[in-house]
XYZ file of C-alpha atoms in Angstrom:
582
model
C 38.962 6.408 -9.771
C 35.824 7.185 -8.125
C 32.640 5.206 -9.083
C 29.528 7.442 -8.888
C 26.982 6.232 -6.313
C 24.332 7.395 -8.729
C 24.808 5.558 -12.146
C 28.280 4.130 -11.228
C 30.283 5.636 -14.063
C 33.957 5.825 -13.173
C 35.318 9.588 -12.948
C 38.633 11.024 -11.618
C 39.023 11.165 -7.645
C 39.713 14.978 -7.898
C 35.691 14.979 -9.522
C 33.495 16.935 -7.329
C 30.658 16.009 -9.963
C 29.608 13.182 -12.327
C 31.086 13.600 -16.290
C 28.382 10.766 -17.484
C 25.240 11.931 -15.047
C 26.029 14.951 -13.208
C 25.641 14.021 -9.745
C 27.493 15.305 -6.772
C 30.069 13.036 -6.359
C 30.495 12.664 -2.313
C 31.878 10.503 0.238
C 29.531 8.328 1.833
C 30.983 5.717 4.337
C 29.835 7.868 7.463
C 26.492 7.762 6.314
C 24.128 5.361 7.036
C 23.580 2.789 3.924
C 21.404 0.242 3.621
C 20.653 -2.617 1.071
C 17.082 -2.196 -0.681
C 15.017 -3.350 -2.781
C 14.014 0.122 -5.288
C 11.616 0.991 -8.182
C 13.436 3.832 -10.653
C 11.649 5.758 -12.561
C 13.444 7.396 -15.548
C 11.524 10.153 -17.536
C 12.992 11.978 -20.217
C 12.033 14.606 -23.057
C 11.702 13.570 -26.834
C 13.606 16.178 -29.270
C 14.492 18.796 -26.290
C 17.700 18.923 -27.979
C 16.255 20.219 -31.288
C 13.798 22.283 -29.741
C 16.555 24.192 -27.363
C 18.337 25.028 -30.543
C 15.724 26.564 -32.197
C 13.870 28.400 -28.722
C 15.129 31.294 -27.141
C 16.630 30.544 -23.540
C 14.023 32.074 -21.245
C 10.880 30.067 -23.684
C 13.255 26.693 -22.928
C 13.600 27.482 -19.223
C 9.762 27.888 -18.496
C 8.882 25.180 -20.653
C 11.225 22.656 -18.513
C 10.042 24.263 -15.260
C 6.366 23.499 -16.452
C 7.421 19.750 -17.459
C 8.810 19.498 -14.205
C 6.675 20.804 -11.898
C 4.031 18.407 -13.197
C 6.449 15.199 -13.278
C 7.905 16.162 -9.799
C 3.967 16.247 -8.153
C 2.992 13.269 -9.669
C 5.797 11.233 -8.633
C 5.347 12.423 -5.143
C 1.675 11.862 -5.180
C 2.105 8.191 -5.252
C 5.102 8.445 -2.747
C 8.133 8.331 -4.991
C 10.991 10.596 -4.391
C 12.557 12.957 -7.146
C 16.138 12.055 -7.112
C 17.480 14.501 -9.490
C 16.994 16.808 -12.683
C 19.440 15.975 -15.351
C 18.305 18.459 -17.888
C 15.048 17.234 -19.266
C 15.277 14.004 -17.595
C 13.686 13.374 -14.196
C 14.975 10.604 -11.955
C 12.373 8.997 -8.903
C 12.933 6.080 -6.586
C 10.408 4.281 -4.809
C 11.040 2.561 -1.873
C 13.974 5.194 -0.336
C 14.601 5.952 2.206
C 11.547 4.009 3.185
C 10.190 1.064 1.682
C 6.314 0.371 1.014
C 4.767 -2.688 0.169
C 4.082 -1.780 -3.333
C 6.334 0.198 -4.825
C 6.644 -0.873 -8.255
C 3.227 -0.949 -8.427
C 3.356 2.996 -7.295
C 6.312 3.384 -9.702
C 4.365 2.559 -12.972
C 0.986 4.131 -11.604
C 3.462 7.085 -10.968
C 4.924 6.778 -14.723
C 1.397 6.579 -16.237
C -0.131 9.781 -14.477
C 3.285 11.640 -16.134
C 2.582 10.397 -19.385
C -0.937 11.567 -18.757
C 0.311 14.537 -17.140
C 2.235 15.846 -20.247
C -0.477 14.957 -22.801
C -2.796 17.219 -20.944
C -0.122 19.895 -21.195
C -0.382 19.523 -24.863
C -4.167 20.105 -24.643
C -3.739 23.191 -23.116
C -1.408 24.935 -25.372
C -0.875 22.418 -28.637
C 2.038 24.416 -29.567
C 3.418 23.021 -26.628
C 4.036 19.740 -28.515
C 5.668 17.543 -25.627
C 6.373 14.003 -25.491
C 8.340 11.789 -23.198
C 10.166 8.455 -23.001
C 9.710 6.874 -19.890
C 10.879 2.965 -18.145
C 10.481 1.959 -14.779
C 12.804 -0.982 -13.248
C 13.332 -2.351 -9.880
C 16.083 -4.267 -8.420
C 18.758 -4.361 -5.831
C 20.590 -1.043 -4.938
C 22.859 0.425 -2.007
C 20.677 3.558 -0.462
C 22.295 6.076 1.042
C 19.854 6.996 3.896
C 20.968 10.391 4.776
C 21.394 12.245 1.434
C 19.772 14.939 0.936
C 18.792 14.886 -3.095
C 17.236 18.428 -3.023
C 21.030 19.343 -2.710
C 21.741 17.089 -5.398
C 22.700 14.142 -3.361
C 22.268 11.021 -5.066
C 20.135 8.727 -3.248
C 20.834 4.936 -4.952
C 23.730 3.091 -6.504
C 23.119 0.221 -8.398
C 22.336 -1.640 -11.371
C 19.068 -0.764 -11.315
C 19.646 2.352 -12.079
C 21.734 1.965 -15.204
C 19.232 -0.147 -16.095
C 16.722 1.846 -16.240
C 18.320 4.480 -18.422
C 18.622 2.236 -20.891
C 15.152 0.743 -21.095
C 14.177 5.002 -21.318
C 16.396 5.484 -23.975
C 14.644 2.376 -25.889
C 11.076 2.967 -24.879
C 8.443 4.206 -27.553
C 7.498 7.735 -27.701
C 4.588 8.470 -25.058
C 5.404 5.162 -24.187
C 6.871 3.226 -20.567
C 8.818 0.288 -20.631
C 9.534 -1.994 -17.447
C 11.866 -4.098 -16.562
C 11.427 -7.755 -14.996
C 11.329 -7.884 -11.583
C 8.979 -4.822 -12.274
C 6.688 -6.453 -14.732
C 6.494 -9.641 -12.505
C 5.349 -7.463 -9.122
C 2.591 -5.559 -11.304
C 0.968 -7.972 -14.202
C -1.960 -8.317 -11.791
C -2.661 -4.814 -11.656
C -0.868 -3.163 -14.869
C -2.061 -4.621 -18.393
C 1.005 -4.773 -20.610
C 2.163 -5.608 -24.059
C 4.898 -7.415 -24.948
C 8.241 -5.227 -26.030
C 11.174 -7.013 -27.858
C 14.283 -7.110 -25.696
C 16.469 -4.481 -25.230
C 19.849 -4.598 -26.729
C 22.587 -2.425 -24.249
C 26.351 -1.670 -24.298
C 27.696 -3.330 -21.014
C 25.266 -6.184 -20.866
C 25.985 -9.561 -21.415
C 22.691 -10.571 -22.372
C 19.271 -8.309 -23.974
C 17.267 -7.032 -21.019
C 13.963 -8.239 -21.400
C 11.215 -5.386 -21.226
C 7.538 -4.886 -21.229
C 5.300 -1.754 -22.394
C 2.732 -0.588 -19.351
C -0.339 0.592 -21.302
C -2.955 1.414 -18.289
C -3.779 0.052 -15.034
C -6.373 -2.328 -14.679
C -8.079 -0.853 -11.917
C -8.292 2.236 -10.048
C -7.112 1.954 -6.292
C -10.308 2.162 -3.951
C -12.096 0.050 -6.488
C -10.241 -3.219 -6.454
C -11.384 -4.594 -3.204
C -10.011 -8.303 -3.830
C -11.447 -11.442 -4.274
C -11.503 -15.267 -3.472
C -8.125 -15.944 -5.118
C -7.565 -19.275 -6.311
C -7.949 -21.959 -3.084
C -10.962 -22.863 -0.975
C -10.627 -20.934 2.196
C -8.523 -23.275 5.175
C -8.441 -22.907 8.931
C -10.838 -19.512 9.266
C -13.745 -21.379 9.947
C -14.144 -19.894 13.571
C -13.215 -16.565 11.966
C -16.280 -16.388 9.651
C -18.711 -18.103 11.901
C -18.343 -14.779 14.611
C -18.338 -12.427 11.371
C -22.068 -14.363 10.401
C -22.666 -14.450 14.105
C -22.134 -10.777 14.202
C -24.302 -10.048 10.954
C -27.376 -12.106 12.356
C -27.307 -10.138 15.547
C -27.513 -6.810 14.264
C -30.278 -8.047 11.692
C -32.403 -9.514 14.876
C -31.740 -7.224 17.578
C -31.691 -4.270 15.275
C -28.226 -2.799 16.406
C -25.137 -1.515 15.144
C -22.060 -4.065 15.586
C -18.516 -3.413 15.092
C -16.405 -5.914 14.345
C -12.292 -5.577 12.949
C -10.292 -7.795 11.894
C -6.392 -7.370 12.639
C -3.524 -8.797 11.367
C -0.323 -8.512 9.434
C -0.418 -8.239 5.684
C -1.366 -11.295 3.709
C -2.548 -12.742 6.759
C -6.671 -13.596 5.283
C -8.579 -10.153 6.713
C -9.760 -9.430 3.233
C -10.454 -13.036 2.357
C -12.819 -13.105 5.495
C -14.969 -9.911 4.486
C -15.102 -11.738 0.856
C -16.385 -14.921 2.059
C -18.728 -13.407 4.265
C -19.829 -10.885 1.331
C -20.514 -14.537 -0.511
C -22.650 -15.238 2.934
C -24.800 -11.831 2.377
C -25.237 -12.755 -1.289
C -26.714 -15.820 -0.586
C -29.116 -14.663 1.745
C -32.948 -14.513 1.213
C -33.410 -11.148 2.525
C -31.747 -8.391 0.532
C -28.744 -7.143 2.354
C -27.119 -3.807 1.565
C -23.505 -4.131 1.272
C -20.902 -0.638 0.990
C -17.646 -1.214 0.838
C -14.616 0.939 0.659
C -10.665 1.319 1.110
C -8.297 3.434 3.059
C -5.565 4.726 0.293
C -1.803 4.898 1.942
C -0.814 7.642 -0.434
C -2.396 10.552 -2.874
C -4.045 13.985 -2.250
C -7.702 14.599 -0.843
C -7.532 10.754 0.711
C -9.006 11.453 4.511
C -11.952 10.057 4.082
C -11.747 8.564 0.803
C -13.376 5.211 1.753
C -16.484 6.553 3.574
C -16.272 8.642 -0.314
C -16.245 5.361 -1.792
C -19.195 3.960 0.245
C -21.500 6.987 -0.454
C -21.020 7.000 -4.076
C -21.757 3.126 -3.898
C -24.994 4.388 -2.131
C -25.727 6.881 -4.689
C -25.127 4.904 -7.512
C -22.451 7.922 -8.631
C -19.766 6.119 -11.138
C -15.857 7.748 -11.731
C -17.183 8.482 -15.320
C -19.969 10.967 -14.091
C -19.861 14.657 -14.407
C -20.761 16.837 -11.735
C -24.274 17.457 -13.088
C -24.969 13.777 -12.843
C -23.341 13.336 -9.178
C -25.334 15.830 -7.863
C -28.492 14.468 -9.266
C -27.919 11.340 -7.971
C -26.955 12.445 -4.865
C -30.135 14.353 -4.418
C -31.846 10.784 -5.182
C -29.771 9.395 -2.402
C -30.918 11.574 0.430
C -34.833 11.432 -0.764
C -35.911 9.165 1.790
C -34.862 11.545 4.286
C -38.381 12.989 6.123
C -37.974 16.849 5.356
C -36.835 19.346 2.769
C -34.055 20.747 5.387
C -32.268 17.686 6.341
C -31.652 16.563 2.947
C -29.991 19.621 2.146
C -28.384 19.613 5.328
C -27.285 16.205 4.201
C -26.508 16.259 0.918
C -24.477 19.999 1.821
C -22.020 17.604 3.807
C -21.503 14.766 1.229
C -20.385 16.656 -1.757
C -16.932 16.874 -0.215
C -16.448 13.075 -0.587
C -17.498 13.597 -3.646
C -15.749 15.946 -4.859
C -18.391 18.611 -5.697
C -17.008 21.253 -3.190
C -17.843 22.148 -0.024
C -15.996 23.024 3.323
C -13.069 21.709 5.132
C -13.688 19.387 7.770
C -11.871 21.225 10.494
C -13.192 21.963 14.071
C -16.509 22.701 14.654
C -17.442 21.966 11.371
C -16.211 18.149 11.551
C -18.222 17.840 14.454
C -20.784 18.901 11.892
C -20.592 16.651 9.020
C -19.976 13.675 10.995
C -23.617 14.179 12.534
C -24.819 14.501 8.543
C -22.790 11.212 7.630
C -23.853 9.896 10.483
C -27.524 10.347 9.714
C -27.122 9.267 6.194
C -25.926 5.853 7.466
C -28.862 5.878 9.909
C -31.329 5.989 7.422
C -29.638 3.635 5.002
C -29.944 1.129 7.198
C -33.537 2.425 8.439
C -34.128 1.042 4.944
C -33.222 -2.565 5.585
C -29.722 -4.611 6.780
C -26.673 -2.673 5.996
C -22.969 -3.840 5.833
C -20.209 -1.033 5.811
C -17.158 -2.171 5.150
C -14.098 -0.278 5.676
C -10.627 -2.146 4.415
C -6.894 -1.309 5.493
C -8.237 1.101 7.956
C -4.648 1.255 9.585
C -3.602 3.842 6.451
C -6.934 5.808 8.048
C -6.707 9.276 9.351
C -7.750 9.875 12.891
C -10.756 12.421 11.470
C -12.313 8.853 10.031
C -10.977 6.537 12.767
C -13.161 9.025 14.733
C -16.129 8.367 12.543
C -15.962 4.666 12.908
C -15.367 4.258 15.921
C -18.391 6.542 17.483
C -21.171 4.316 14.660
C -21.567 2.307 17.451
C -22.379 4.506 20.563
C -24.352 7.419 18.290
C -26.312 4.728 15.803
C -28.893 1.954 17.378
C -32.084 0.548 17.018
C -31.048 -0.167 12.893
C -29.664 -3.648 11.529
C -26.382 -1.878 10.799
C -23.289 -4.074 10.862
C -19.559 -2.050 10.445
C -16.585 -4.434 9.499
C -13.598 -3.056 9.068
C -9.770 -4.619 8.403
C -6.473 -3.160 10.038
C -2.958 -4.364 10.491
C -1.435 -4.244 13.898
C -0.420 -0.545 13.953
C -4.335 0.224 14.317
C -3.804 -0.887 17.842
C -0.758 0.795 18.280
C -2.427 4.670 17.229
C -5.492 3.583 19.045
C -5.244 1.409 22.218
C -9.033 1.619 23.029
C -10.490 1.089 19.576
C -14.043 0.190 19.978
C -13.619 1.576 23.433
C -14.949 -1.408 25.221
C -18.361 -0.913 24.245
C -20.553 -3.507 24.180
C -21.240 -4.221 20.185
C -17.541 -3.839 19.680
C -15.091 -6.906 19.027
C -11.780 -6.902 17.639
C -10.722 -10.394 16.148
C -7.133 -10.850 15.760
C -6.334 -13.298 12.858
C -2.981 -15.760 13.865
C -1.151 -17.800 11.368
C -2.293 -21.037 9.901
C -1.360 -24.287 11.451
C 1.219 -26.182 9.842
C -1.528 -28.606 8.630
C -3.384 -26.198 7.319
C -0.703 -24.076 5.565
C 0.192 -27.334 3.749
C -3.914 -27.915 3.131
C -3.680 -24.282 1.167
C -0.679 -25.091 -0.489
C -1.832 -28.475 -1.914
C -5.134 -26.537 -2.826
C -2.969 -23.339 -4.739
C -1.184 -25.982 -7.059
C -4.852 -27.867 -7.460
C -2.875 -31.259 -6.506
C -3.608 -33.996 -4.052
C -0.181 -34.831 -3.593
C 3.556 -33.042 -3.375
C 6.923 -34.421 -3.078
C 6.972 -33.994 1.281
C 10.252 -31.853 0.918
C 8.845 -29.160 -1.519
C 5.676 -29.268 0.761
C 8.023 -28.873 3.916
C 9.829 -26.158 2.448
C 6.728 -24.097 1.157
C 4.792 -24.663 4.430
C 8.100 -23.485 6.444
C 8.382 -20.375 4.318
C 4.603 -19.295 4.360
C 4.628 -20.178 8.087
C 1.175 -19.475 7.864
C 0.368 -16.593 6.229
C -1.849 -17.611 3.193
C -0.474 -14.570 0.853
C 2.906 -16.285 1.162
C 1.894 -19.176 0.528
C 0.429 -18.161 -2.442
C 3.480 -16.461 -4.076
C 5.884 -19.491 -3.249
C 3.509 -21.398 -4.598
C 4.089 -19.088 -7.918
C 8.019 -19.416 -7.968
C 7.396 -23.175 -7.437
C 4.933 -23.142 -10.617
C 7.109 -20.746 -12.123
C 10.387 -23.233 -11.448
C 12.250 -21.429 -9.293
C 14.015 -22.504 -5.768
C 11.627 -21.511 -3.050
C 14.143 -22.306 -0.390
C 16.391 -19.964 -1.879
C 14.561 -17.186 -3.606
C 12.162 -14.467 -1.926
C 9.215 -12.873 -4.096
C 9.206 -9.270 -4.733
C 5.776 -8.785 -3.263
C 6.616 -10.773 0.265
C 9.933 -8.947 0.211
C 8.100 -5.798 -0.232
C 5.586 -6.082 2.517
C 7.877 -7.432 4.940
C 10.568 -4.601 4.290
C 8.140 -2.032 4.125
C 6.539 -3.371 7.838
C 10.184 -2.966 9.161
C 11.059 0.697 7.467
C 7.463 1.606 9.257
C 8.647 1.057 12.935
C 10.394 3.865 15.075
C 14.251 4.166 14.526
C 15.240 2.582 17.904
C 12.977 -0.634 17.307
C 14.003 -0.927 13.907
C 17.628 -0.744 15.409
C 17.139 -3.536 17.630
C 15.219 -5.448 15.369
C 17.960 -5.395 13.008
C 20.697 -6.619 16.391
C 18.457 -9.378 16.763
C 18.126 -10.132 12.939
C 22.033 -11.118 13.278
C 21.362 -13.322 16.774
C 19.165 -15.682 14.565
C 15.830 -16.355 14.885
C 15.495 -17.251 18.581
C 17.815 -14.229 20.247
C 17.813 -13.505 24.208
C 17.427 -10.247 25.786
C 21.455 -10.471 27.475
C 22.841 -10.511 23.983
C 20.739 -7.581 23.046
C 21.788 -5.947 25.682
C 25.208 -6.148 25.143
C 24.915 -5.271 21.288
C 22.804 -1.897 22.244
C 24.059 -0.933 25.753
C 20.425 -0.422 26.860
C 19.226 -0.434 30.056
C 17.054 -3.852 30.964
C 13.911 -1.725 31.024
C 14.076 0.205 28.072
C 14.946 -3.114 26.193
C 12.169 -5.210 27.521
C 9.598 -1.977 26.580
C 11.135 -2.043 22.817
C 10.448 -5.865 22.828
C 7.352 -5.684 23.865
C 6.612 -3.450 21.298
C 7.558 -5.465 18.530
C 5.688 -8.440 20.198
C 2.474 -6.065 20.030
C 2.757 -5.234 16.588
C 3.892 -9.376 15.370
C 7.354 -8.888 14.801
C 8.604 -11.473 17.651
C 7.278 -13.465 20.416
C 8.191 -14.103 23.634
C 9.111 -17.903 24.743
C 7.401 -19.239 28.196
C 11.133 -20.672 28.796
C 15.013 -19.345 28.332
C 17.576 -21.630 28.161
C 19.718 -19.131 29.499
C 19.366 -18.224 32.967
C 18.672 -14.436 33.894
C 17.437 -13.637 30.296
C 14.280 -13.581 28.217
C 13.878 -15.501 25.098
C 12.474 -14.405 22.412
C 12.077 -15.575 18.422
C 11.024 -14.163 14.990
C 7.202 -15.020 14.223
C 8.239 -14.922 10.514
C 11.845 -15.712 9.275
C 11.893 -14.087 6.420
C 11.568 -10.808 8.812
């Protein structure tokens, strides 16, 4: 019997397809395969069977390609991949072939836009009359990184995937039900209600499910906060951000200033606690703020967008009437009649309320008119611009940012913006040595003060010394991780054995972002242990010395490992993980 890799029914090992799902049944053990964590998203049509009964053929067939044209772009829009078409049902995994740090977050923001996606059908043509079940799980499954599931290849086997048929099958009409691991990665950004458990042939116990009923805020908007512990060990950090801030205020000059480090690290903890400085101020400080989106359509410049409708005052619930009139407001401090329509001609874009592409010449263009809208915002008093994750940036804004500094002076205009690592790997010379340019790159806490944050997260003086050993050992200084351990600890679960589904997340989806050869040899070392030497390596990979020492140094530039001062073995380097759980 073969089982198949999609929704591991048994069939017949003459089968050249699935009897229970339909999927090409193929031999995979020359591909490559890799264990991953996955979000499934399982859509299917209410009543399709009635309706094909009763329809003529061709009406059925258009129908269906309209239903899945729309489920198939909004699935991809938030990076999931359509898996397969099983008749009316639509099958999308996120986080294959390549993981991202959010996933199941994507995966039910993905599940809500097709809900939303078919109801709008319905508007359009009511006789139409579609409605869907939908659930969304996540879990462990083997992914099968070389199929091909335009052919019909099925990506995943698993659990999960079973799974997730069965919470579809259970979910309300227009409704989406989630599984666990799911619902515990997303109740900070999804609001749910609570669904009785799901009762399923096969399992030994009910499968516990939630409904997703909307998200709670709209990516771009949800620019963090203080989270729940006083802020330890960034005191230096802050003081040059303040430092920074005071100097463009009294020498009137544009400073750039970004903060880089790996996810979780305390980048956006810094720009709130400095935000808290501004607030507190005397004199009124102007503070923009916007976010780089990894994912979605019409994103380029999407948090220079965000900053301008800040400016303008222009809110998501605004018609186009109302955007332009306040946009018009915006620019009216601007001297003359021409350059606010010269202006204003070259914002609407961001906002979108039409205009041309920024390609060529006219880039060259609209950066000039952005860059004299900034001008005169600060002309008006201090200004902060904040720009967050600007690592997911494309080079047309990494281009803006980086030239605020050498084409705006003589205003109190101060430009922060946050970036992981790979920043400096697409752009060597950000800030290009200029003078008002300083890149601060944020290392992990101190043991001390890892276990200072830790104490602070469970608001206790005190902790039994080997639960504070273990949860300062698996942070290892990155405050994010601290925080979720500290949530399986609350939560009772073994920290020292169990890894949350947000760190595992980020720290997958950091590897599945590297080129294939250092992911390779990260992967060879992975097996060494955490302290590996380059002679090992070697022998593993059959690299030449050079090439090797080139890949390692790339992975020390972008955090993965470090290189030791001493080997204790002679005529090799030694190297170690900076983070086990990598």
């Amino acid at each position: 019997m073969r089982a198949c890799p999609s929704c591991g029914h048994e069939n017949a090992d003459t089968a050249k397809f699935c009897s229970e799902c339909g999927a090409a049944l193929r031999d995979v053990s020359a591909g490559r395969e890799e264990r991953k964590v996955v979000s499934v998203v399982f859509v299917d049509l209410v009543g399709s069977t009635a309706r094909a009964e009763a329809s003529d053929p061709e009406d059925v067939r258009a129908l269906l390609r309209v239903y899945h044209e729309h489920a198939r772009d909004e699935l991809e829009s938030f990076g999931g991949t359509v898996e397969k078409f099983i008749g009316d049902a639509v099958v999308a995994v996120f986080g294959a072939p390549t993981s991202h740090e959010d996933d199941p977050e994507r995966a039910v923001r993905a599940a809500l836009a097709v809900r939303d996606a078919v109801a709008r059908l319905n508007e359009e043509e009511p006789g139409r009359d579609l409605h869907v079940r939908i659930a969304v799980n996540t879990g462990e499954a083997l992914v099968s990184l070389d199929a091909a599931p335009g052919e019909g290849e099925a990506m995943v086997a698993g659990d999960v995937v079973n799974t997730a048929a069965r919470l579809q099958s259970a979910a309300p009409v227009d409704g989406i039900l989630v599984g666990e691991h799911t619902f515990l990665a997303t109740e900070r950004e999804i609001v749910y209600r609570d669904a009785d458990p799901i009762g399923a042939k096969g399992k030994a116990e009910p499968i516990p499910a939630w409904e997703a009923v909307e998200a709670r805020s709209r990516l771009g908007v949800d620019l963090g906060g203080a989270g729940k512990a006083q802020l330890v060990g960034r005191d230096r950090e802050l003081d040059l951000l303040v430092d920074a801030l005071t100097r463009s205020r009294s020498e009137r000059s544009t400073q750039l200033v970004t903060l880089v480090g790996v996810p979780g690290i305390g980048k956006s903890r810094l720009v709130y606690e400095l935000g808290r400085e501004a607030d507190a101020d005397e004199e009124l400080i102007t503070w923009r703020q916007g976010r780089c989106l990894p994912y979605g359509e019409g994103v380029s410049y999407w948090a220079f967008g965000e900053i301008v409708k800040a400016q303008a005052g222009i809110l998501e619930s605004d018609d186009a009437e109302s955007a332009e009139a306040k946009l018009e407001q915006a620019v009216a401090t601007l001297p003359d009649d021409s350059e606010r329509a010269w202006v204003a001609r070259h914002l609407r874009p961001l906002l979108g309320l039409g205009g041309d592409e920024l390609s060529g010449d006219r880039r060259g263009e609209a950066f000039a008119a952005w860059r004299r809208f900034v001008e005169e915002m600060a002309h008006s008093g201090p200004s902060v611009l904040v720009f967050e994750d600007l690592h997911w940036a494309d080079d047309g804004l990494l281009d803006f940012v980086d030239n605020l500094v050498g084409w705006i002076d003589g205003v109190p205009l101060f430009v922060l913006c946050t970036a992981r690592p790979e920043l400096l790997e697409r752009r060597a010379a950000w800030g290009g040595g200029k003078r008002n340019a300083t890149t601060v790159s944020l290392a992990p806490l101190g043991d001390s003060d890892t276990a200072r944050l830790v104490l602070a997260l469970l608001d206790r003086p005190l902790l039994d010394a080997d639960a504070q050993q273990r949860l300062v050992e698996r942070a290892a200084g990155n405050p994010l991780y601290a925080e979720e351990f500290v949530r399986l600890l609350e939560a009772g679960a073994d920290v020292s054995a169990t890894l949350p589904d947000s760190v595992h997340g980020i720290v997958t989806a950091r590897i599945d972002l590297l080129p294939p050869e250092e992911k390779e040899l990260l992967q060879h070392a992975a097996v060494l242990g955490k302290v590996f030497w380059s002679d090992a390596l070697a022998s593993m990979t059959s690299r030449e010395s050079w090439r090797l020492a080139e890949l390692l140094h790339s992975l020390e530039r972008k955090e993965f490992v470090r290189r030791e001062q001493r080997s204790a073995v002679a005529g090799a380097s030694q190297h170690a993980f900076v983070h086990a759980l990598v």
